[in-house]
Coordinates of C-alpha atoms and ligand atoms in Angstrom, one line a residue:
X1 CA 117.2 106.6 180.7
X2 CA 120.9 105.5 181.8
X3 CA 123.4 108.1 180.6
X4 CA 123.7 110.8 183.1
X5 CA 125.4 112.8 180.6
X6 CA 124.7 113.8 176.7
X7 CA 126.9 115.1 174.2
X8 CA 125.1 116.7 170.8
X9 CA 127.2 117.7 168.1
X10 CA 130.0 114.6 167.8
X11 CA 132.8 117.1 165.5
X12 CA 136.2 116.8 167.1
X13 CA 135.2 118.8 170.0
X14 CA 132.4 116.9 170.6
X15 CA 133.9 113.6 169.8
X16 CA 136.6 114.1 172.2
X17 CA 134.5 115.8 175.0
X18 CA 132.2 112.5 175.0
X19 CA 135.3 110.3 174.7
X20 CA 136.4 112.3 177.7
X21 CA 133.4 111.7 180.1
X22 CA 133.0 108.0 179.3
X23 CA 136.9 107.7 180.3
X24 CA 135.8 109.0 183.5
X25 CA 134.5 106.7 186.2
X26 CA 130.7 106.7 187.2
X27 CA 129.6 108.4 183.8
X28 CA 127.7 107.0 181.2
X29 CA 127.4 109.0 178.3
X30 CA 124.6 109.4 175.5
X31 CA 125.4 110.9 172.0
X32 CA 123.4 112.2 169.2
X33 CA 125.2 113.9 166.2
X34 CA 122.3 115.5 163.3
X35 CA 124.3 113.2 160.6
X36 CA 124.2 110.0 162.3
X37 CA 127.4 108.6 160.5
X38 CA 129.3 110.9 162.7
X39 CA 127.5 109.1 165.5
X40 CA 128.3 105.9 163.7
X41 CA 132.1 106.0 163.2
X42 CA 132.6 107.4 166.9
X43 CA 130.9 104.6 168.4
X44 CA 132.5 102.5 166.2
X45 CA 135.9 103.9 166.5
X46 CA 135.5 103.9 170.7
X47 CA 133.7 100.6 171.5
X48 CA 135.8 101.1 174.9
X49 CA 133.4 104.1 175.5
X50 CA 130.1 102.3 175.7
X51 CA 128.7 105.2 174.3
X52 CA 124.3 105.0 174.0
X53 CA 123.9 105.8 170.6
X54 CA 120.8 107.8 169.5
X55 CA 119.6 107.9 166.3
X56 CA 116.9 110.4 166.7
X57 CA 116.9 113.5 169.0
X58 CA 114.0 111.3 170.9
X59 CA 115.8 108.7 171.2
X60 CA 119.1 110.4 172.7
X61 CA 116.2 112.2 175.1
X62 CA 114.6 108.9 176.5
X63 CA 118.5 107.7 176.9
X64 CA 119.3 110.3 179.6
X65 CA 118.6 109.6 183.5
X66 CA 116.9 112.7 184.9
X67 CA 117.8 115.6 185.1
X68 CA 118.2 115.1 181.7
X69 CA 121.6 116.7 181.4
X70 CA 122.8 117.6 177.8
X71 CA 126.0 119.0 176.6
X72 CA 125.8 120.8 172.9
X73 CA 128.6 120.8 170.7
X74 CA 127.4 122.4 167.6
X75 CA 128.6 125.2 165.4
X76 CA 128.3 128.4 167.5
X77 CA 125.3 130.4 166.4
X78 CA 122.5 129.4 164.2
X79 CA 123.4 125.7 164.8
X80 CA 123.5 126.2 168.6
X81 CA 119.9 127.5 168.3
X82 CA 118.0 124.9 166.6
X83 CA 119.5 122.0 168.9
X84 CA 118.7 124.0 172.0
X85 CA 115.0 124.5 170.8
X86 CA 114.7 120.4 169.7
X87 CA 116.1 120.0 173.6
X88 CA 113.9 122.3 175.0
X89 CA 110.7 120.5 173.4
X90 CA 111.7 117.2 174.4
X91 CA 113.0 118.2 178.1
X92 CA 111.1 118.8 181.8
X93 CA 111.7 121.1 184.0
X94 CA 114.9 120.9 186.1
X95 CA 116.9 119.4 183.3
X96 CA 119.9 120.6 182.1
X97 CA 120.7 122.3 178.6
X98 CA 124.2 123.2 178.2
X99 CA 125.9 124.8 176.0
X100 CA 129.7 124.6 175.6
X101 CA 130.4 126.3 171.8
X102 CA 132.1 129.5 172.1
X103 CA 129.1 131.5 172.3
X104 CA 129.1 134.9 173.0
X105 CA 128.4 135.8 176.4
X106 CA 125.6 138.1 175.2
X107 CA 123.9 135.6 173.4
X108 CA 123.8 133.0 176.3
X109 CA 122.2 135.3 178.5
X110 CA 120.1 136.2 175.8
X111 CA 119.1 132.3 175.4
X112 CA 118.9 131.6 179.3
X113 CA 115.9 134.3 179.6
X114 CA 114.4 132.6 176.5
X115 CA 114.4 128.7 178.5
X116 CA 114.2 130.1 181.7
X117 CA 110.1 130.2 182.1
X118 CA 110.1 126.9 180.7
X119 CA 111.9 125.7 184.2
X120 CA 114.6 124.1 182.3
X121 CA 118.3 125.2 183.2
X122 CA 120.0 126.4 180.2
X123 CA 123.9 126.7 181.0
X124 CA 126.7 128.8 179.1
X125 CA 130.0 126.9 179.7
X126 CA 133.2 128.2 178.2
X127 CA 135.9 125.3 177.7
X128 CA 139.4 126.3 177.0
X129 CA 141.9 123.8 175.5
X130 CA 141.2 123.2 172.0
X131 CA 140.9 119.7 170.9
X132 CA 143.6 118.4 172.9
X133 CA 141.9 119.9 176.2
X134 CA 138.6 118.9 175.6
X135 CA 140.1 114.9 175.3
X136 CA 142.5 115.0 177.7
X137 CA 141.3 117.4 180.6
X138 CA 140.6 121.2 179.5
X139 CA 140.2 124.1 181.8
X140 CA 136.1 124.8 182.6
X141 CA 134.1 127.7 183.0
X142 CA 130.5 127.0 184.0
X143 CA 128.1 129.8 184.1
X144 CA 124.1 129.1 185.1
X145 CA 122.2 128.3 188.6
X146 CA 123.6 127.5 191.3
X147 CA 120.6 124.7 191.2
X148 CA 122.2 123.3 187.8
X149 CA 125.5 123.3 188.9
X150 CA 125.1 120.5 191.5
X151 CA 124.4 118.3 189.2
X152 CA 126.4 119.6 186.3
X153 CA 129.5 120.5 188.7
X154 CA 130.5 117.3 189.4
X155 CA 130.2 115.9 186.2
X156 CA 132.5 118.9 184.7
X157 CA 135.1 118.6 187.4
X158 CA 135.2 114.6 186.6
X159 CA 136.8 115.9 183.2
X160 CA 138.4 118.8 184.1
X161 CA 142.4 119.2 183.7
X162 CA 143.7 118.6 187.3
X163 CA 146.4 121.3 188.8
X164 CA 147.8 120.6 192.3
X165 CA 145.3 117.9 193.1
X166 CA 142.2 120.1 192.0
X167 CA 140.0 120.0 188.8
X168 CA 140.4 122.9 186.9
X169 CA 136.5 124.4 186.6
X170 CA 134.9 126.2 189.3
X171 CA 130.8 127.5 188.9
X172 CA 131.8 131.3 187.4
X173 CA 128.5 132.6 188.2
X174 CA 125.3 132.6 186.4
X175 CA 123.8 133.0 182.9
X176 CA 126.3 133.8 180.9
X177 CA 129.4 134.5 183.1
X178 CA 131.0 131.1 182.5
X179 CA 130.9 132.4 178.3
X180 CA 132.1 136.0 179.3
X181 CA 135.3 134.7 181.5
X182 CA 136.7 132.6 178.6
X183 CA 136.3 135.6 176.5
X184 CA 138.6 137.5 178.8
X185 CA 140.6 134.1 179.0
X186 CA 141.4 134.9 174.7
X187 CA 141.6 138.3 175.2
X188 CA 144.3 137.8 178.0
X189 CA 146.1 135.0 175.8
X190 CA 146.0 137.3 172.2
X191 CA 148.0 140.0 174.4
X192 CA 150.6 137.3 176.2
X193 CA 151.3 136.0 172.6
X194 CA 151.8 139.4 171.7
X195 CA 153.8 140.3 174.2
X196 CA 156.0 136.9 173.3
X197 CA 156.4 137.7 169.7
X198 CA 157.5 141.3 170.7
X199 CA 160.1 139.6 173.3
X200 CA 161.0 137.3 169.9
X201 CA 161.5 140.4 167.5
X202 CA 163.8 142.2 170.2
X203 CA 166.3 139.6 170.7
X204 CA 166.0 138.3 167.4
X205 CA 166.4 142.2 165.2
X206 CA 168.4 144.0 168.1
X207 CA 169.8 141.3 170.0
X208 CA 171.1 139.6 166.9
X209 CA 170.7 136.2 167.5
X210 CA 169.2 133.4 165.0
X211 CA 165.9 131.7 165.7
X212 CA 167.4 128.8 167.5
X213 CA 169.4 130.8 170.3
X214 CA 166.4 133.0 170.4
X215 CA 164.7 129.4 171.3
X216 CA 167.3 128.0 174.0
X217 CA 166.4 132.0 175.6
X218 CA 162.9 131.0 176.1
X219 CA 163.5 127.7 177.0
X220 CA 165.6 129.0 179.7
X221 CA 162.8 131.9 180.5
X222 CA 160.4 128.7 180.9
X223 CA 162.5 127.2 184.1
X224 CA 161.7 130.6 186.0
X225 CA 158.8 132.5 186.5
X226 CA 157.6 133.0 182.8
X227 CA 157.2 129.5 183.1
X228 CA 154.3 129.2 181.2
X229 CA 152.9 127.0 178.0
X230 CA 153.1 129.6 175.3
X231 CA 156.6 130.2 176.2
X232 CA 157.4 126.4 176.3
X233 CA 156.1 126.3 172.6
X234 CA 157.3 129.4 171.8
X235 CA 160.5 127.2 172.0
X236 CA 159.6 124.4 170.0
X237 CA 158.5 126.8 167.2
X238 CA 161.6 128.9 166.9
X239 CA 163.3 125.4 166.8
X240 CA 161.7 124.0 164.2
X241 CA 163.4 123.6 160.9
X242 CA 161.5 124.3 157.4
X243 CA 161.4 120.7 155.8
X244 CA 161.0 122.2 152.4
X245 CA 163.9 124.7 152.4
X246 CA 165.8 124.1 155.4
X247 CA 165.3 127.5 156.6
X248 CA 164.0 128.3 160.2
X249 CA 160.1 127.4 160.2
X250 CA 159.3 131.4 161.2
X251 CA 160.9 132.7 158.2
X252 CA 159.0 130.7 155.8
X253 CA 155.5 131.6 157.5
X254 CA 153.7 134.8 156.2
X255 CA 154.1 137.1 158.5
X256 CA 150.0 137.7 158.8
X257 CA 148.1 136.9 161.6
X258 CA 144.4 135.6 161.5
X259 CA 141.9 135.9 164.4
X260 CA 138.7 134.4 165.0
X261 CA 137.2 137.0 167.1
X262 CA 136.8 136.8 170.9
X263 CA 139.8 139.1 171.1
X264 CA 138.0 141.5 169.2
X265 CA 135.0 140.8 171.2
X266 CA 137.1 141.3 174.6
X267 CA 138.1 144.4 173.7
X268 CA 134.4 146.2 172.0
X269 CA 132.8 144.7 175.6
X270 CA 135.7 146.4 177.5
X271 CA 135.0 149.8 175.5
X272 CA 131.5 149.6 176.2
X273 CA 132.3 148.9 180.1
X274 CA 135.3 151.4 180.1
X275 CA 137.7 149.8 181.0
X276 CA 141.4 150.6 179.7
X277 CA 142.7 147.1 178.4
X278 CA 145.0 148.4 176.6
X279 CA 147.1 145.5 176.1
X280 CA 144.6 143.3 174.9
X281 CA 143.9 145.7 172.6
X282 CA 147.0 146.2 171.1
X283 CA 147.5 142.3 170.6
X284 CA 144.3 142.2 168.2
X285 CA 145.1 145.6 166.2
X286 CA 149.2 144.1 166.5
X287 CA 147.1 141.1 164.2
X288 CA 144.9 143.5 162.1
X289 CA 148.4 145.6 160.6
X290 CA 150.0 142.5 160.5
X291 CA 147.6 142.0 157.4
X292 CA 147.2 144.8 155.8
X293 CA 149.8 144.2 153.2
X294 CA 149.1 147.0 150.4
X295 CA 149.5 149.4 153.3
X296 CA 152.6 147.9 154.8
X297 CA 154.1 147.7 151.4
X298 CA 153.4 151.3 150.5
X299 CA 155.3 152.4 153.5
X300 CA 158.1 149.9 153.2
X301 CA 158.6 151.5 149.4
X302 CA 158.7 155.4 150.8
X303 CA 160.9 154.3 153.9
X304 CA 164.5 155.1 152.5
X305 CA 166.6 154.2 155.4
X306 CA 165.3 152.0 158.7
X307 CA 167.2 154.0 162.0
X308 CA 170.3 151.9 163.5
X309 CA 169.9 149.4 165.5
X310 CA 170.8 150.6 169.1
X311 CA 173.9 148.0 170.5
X312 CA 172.8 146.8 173.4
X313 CA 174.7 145.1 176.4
X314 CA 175.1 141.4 176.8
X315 CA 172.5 141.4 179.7
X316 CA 170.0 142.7 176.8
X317 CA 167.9 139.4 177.3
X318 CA 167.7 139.8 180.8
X319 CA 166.4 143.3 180.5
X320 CA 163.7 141.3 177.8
X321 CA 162.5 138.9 180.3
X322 CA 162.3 141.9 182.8
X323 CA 160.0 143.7 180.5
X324 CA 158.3 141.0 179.3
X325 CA 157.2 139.9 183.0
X326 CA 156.4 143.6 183.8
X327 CA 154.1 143.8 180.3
X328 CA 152.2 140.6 181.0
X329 CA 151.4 141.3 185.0
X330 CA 149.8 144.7 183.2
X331 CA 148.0 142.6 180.6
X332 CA 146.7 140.2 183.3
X333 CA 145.8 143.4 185.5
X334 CA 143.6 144.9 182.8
X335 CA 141.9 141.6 182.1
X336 CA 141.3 141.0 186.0
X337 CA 139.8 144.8 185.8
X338 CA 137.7 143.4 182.8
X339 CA 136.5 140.6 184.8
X340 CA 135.6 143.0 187.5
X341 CA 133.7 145.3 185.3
X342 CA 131.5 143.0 183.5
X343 CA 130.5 141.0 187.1
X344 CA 129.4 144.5 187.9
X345 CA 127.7 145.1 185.0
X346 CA 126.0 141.9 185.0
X347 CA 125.2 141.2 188.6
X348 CA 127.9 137.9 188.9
X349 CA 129.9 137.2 192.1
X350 CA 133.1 136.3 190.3
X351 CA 135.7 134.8 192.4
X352 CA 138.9 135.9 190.9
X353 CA 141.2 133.6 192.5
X354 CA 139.2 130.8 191.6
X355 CA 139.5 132.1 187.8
X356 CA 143.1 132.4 188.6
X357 CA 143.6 128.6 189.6
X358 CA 141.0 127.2 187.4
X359 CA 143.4 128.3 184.4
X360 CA 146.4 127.4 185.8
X361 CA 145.7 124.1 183.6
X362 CA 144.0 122.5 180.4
X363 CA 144.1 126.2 178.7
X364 CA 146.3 127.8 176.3
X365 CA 147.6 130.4 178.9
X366 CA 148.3 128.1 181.5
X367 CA 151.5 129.4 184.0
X368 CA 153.1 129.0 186.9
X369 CA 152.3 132.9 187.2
X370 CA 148.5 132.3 187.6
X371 CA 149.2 130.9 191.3
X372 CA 151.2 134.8 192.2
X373 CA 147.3 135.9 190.8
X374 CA 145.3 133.4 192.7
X375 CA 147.5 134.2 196.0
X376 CA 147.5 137.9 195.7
X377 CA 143.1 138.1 195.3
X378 CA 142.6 135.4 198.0
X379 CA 144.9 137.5 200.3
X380 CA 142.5 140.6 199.4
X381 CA 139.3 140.1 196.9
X382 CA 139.1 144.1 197.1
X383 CA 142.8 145.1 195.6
X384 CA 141.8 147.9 193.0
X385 CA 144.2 146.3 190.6
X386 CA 146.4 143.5 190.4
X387 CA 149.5 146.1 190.3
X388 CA 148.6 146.9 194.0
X389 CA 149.2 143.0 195.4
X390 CA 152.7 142.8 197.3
X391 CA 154.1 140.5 194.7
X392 CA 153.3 142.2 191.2
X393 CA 154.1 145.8 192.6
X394 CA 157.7 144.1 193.4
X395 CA 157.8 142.7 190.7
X396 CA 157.3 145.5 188.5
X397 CA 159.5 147.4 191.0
X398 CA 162.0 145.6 190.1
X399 CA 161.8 144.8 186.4
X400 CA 160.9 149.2 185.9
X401 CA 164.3 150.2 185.0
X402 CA 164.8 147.4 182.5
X403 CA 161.3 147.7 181.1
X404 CA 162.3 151.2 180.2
X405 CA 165.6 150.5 178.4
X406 CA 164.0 147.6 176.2
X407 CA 161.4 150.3 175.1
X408 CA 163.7 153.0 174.3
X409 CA 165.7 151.0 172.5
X410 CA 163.0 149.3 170.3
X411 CA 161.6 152.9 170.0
X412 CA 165.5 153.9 168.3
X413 CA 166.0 150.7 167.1
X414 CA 162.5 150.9 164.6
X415 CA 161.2 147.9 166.2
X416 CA 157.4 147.4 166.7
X417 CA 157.1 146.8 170.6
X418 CA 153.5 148.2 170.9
X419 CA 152.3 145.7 173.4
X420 CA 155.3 146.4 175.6
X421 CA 155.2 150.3 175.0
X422 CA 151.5 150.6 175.8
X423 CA 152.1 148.4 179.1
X424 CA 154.7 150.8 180.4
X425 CA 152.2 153.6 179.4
X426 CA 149.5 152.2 181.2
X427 CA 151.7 151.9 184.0
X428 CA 153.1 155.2 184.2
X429 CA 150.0 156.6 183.6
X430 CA 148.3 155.0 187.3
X431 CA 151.8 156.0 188.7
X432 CA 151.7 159.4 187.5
X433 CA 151.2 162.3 190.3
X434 CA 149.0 164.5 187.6
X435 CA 147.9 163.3 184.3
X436 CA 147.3 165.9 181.1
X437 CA 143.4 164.8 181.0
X438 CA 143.2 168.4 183.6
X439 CA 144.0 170.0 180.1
X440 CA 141.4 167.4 178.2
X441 CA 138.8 168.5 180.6
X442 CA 139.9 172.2 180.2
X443 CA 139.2 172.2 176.2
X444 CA 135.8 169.8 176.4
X445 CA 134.7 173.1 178.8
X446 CA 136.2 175.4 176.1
X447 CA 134.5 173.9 173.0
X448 CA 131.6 172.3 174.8
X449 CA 130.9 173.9 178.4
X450 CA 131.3 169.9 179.6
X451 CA 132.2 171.3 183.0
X452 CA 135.1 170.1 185.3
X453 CA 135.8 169.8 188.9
X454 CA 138.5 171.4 191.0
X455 CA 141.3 169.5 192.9
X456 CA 140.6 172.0 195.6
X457 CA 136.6 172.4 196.0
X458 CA 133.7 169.7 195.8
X459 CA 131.1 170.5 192.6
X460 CA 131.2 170.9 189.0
X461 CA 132.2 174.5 187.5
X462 CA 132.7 175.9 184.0
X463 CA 134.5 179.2 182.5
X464 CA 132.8 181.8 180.9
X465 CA 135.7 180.9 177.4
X466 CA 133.4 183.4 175.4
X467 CA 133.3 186.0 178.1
X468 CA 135.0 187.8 181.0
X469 CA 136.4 184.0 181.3
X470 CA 135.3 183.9 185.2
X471 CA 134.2 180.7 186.5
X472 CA 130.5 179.6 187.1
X473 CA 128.8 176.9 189.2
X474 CA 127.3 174.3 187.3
Ligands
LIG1 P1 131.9 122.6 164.3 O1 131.9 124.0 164.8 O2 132.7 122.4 163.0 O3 130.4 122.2 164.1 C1 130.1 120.9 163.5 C2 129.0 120.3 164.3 O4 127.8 121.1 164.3 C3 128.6 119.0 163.6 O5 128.3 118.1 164.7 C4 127.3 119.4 162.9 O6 126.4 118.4 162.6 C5 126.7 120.4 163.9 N1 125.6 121.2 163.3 C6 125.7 122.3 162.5 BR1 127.2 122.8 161.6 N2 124.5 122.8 162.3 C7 123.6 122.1 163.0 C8 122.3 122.2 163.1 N3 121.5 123.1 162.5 N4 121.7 121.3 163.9 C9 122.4 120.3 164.5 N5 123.7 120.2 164.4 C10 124.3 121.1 163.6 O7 132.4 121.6 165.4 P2 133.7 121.7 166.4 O8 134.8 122.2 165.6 O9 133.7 120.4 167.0 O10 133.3 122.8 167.4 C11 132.1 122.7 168.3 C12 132.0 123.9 169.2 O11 133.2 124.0 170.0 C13 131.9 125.3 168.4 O12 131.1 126.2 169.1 C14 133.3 125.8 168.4 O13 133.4 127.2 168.3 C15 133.8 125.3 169.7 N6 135.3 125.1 169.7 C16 136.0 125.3 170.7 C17 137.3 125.1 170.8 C18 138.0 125.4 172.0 O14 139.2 125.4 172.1 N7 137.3 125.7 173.1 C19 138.0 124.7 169.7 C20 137.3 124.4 168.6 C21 135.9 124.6 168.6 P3 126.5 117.5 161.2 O15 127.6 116.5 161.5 O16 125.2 116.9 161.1 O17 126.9 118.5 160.2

C-alpha cells in the first residue's frame, strides 16, 4: 500500500476532508465511497489530488501503507457501523479506524470496546467546521490511544485550521472524549447564538433601531472583545437585503428555529452528570418555543395589550454588549464545568486550555475570547469555574451593573431575554451569601424525612414534622 491516509464515505464532508489531506504535503490519500460514482466524479473532478481510487473495500485496504489508517465519513449511525465492521475484517492489529461523523460520544466508546480485543485502534474524532472547515482547515478533536495518536496526530494537525502558528487539534483524551468535547463545542455555540439573537431583539424592539444599524452595532462589537465569528456574520445577516421583497432578510425568515440534536444531547448528558448548564439549556428550549406555533398563537390571541417598552438611554447598546459579554463568559463557564464533569465521569485527562486554543479556529465559535479561556486554565488547571480566573471575574465585575439594567428592562419591556436572565441567575446564585435550597431541604425532610445537615454541626439530622418536631440523628 502507498496512501498513508483513507477517506470512506466521499459526501461533501468526505470529499472535502480527502481534498484536504492530498493538499497537504507528504500525504497521499486513498478513497472508497459504497457508490463508486461518487468515487468516480471526485477523482475526476480533483486530478490535482492524485487520489488512489478503490473500487472495492479490498482494494481501498491493500492501497493503505501500514498502519492502515482510515478516516470514515459516512452517515452517523447505522452507516457508521457497517463500514467500521467491513474495516475491521480487512484490518491488523495496530491499524487505525477512525471515525469522524458526529457520533455520539456514547456510541464511540461503546464501538471502541467492541474493536478493542481485536488490537485494532478505533478513534472517535469530532471535527467542527462544516463543509467549509473540513476543505479549508477545520478545528479537530481526536479522542483514542495515545498509541493511535502518533500516527494519526500528525496527519490531523497537517489539516487542521492554523491559529497563531499552531494547528488547531490537540489528542482530547481517549475513547470517546474527542466525540464528547465537540458535543460541548455545539452546546456552547447553540447558547452564544442565543445569546446574540437576544442582544439582536434588545436593540432592535427596545433600542429602536432597523436591522441595518443593529448590523453596524455588531460590526463595531466585532473590533473589541466580542470579536468573534458569529458576531462577524451576525453582521452580514442583519445586512442583507430580501431579493424578493426588498425587505430586510430577518423579517422575511420564519421565525422557527430547527436543531439537529447535539444541543439537546449536551444538555440530557449534563443532567445526568449534574451539572447546571443552564445556558446551554435555555438556547435549545429558546429553539423548541420558537416552534411551537399553535401555542405561541394561542397566547398572542388572549394577550390584549404587550407592556411599554421601557426608554432607555443612548448608552443602551453599551449596556447590551456589557451583558452580552457577562452572559457568554457564564455560558462558556458552564460548558468548561461540562467538560470537567464528563472527564471525571469517564476517566479522560482533558486539558482545558488546549480545548480552549484548539477552537480558537476552523469552528463555528471561534473568538478572540477563547485566548482570555486558554490563559486563565494554563495559569491554574484547578480554578473551580471559569468565573474565578482574574480576567472573567473583572470582567463580569465590571459589565454587573449593566447586565442588570438590560434584564430589567427586557423583563418590563416584554422582551424574551431568557439566555441573558438565566446567566445573571446563575451568577447571582454562586454569588449569593445563602441560597433558599435551606428551605428546599427543610420540606424534602417534611414530606419525605430526606434528612439535611446543619451550617453549624457535621452529620445528617431530621425533625420529628409528625411529632414533638425535635430533631434526630440520622
Ligand atoms: P451524509 O451524512 O449525507 O452520508 C452520505 C455518505 O454515507 C455517502 O458517502 C454514503 O454512501 C454513505 N453511506 C450511507 Br448513507 N450508508 C452507508 C453504508 N451503509 N455503508 C457505506 N456507506 C454508507 O454525508 P456528509 O453530509 O458528508 O456527512 C458525513 C458525516 O459528517 C456525518 O456523520 C455527518 O453528521 C458529519 N457532518 C459533520 C459536519 C460538521 O460540521 N462537522 C457537517 C456535516 C456533516 P453512498 O454514496 O453509497 O450513498
Amino acid at each position: 500500500g502507498a496512501a498513508n491516509i483513507g477517506v470512506v464515505g466521499l459526501a461533501v464532508m468526505g470529499s472535502n476532508l480527502a481534498r484536504n489531506l492530498a493538499s497537504r504535503e507528504g500525504n497521499s490519500v486513498a478513497v472508497y465511497n459504497r457508490t463508486y460514482a461518487r468515487t468516480e466524479s471526485l477523482v475526476t473532478e480533483h486530478p490535482e489530488a492524485g487520489f488512489i481510487a478503490g473500487k472495492s473495500i479490498d482494494e481501498f485496504v491493500a492501497s493503505l501503507a501500514k498502519p492502515r489508517t482510515a478516516i470514515i465519513m459516512v452517515q452517523a449511525g447505522a452507516g457508521t457501523d457497517a463500514v467500521i465492521d467491513q474495516l475491521a475484517e480487512r484490518f491488523e492489529p495496530g491499524d487505525i479506524i477512525v471515525d469522524g461523523g458526529n457520533a455520539n460520544f456514547q456510541d464511540t466508546i461503546a464501538r471502541e470496546q467492541r474493536i478493542a480485543p481485536t488490537g485494532i485502534h478505533f478513534v472517535g474524532v469530532g471535527i467542527s467546521g462544516g463543509e467549509e472547515g473540513a476543505l479549508k482547515g477545520p478545528s479537530i478533536m481526536p479522542g483514542g490511544s495515545e498509541e493511535s495518536y502518533r500516527t494519526l496526530g500528525p496527519i490531523l494537525a497537517s489539516i487542521a485550521a492554523v491559529v497563531a502558528g499552531e494547528p488547531c487539534v490537540t489528542h482530547v483524551g481517549t475513547n470517546g472524549a474527542g466525540h464528547f468535547v465537540k458535543m460541548i463545542h455545539n452546546g456552547i455555540e447553540y447558547a452564544d447564538m442565543q445569546l446574540i439573537g437576544e442582544a439582536y431583539d434588545l436593540l432592535r424592539t427596545v433600542g429602536g433601531l432597523p436591522p441595518h444599524a443593529v448590523a453596524d452595532i455588531f460590526a463595531r462589537w466585532n473590533e473589541g472583545p466580542l470579536e468573534s465569528y458569529l458576531v462577524e456574520i451576525t453582521a452580514d445577516i442583519l445586512r442583507h437585503v430580501d431579493q424578493a421583497t426588498g425587505l430586510p432578510f430577518v423579517d422575511v425568515v420564519l421565525d422557527q428555529a430547527g436543531s439537529k440534536g447535539t444541543g439537546v444531547w449536551t444538555v440530557q448528558n449534563a443532567l445526568d452528570l449534574g451539572v447546571p448548564v443552564g445556558g446551554i439549556a435555555e438556547a435549545v428550549f429558546a429553539r423548541a418555543v420558537s416552534g411551537k406555533a399553535e401555542q405561541r398563537a394561542a397566547v398572542r390571541r388572549l394577550v390584549t395589550s404587550r407592556p411599554e417598552v421601557q426608554k432607555v438611554s443612548p448608552e443602551f447598546a453599551e449596556d447590551v454588549s456589557a451583558a452580552l459579554y457577562a452572559s457568554k463568559i457564564v455560558a462558556y463557564a458552564q460548558g468548561f464545568d461540562a467538560i470537567t464533569a464528563g472527564a471525571e465521569k469517564y476517566g479522560w485527562n482533558i486539558h482545558k486550555d488546549q480545548i480552549a486554543k484548539i477552537w480558537r479556529g476552523g469552528c463555528i465559535i471561534r473568538a478572540r475570547f477563547l485566548d482570555r479561556i486558554t490563559q486563565a486554565y494554563t495559569e491554574n488547571p484547578d480554578i473551580t469555574t471559569l468565573l474565578e480566573a482574574p480576567y472573567f471575574a473583572q470582567a463580569v465585575a465590571d459589565g454587573e451593573a449593566a447586565w442588570r439594567r438590560v434584564v430589567a428592562t427586557a423583563a418590563l419591556s416584554g422582551v424574551p431575554v431568557p439566555g441573558f436572565s438565566s446567566a445573571l441567575s446563575y451568577y447571582d446564585s454562586l454569588a449569593a451569601e445563602r441560597l433558599p435550597a435551606a428551605l428546599v431541604q427543610g420540606q424534602r425532610d417534611f414530606f419525605g424525612a430526606h434528612t439535611y445537615r446543619r451550617t453549624d454541626r457535621d452529620g445528617a439530622f431530621h425533625t420529628l414534622w409528625g411529632g414533638d418536631r425535635s430533631e434526630v440523628t440520622a
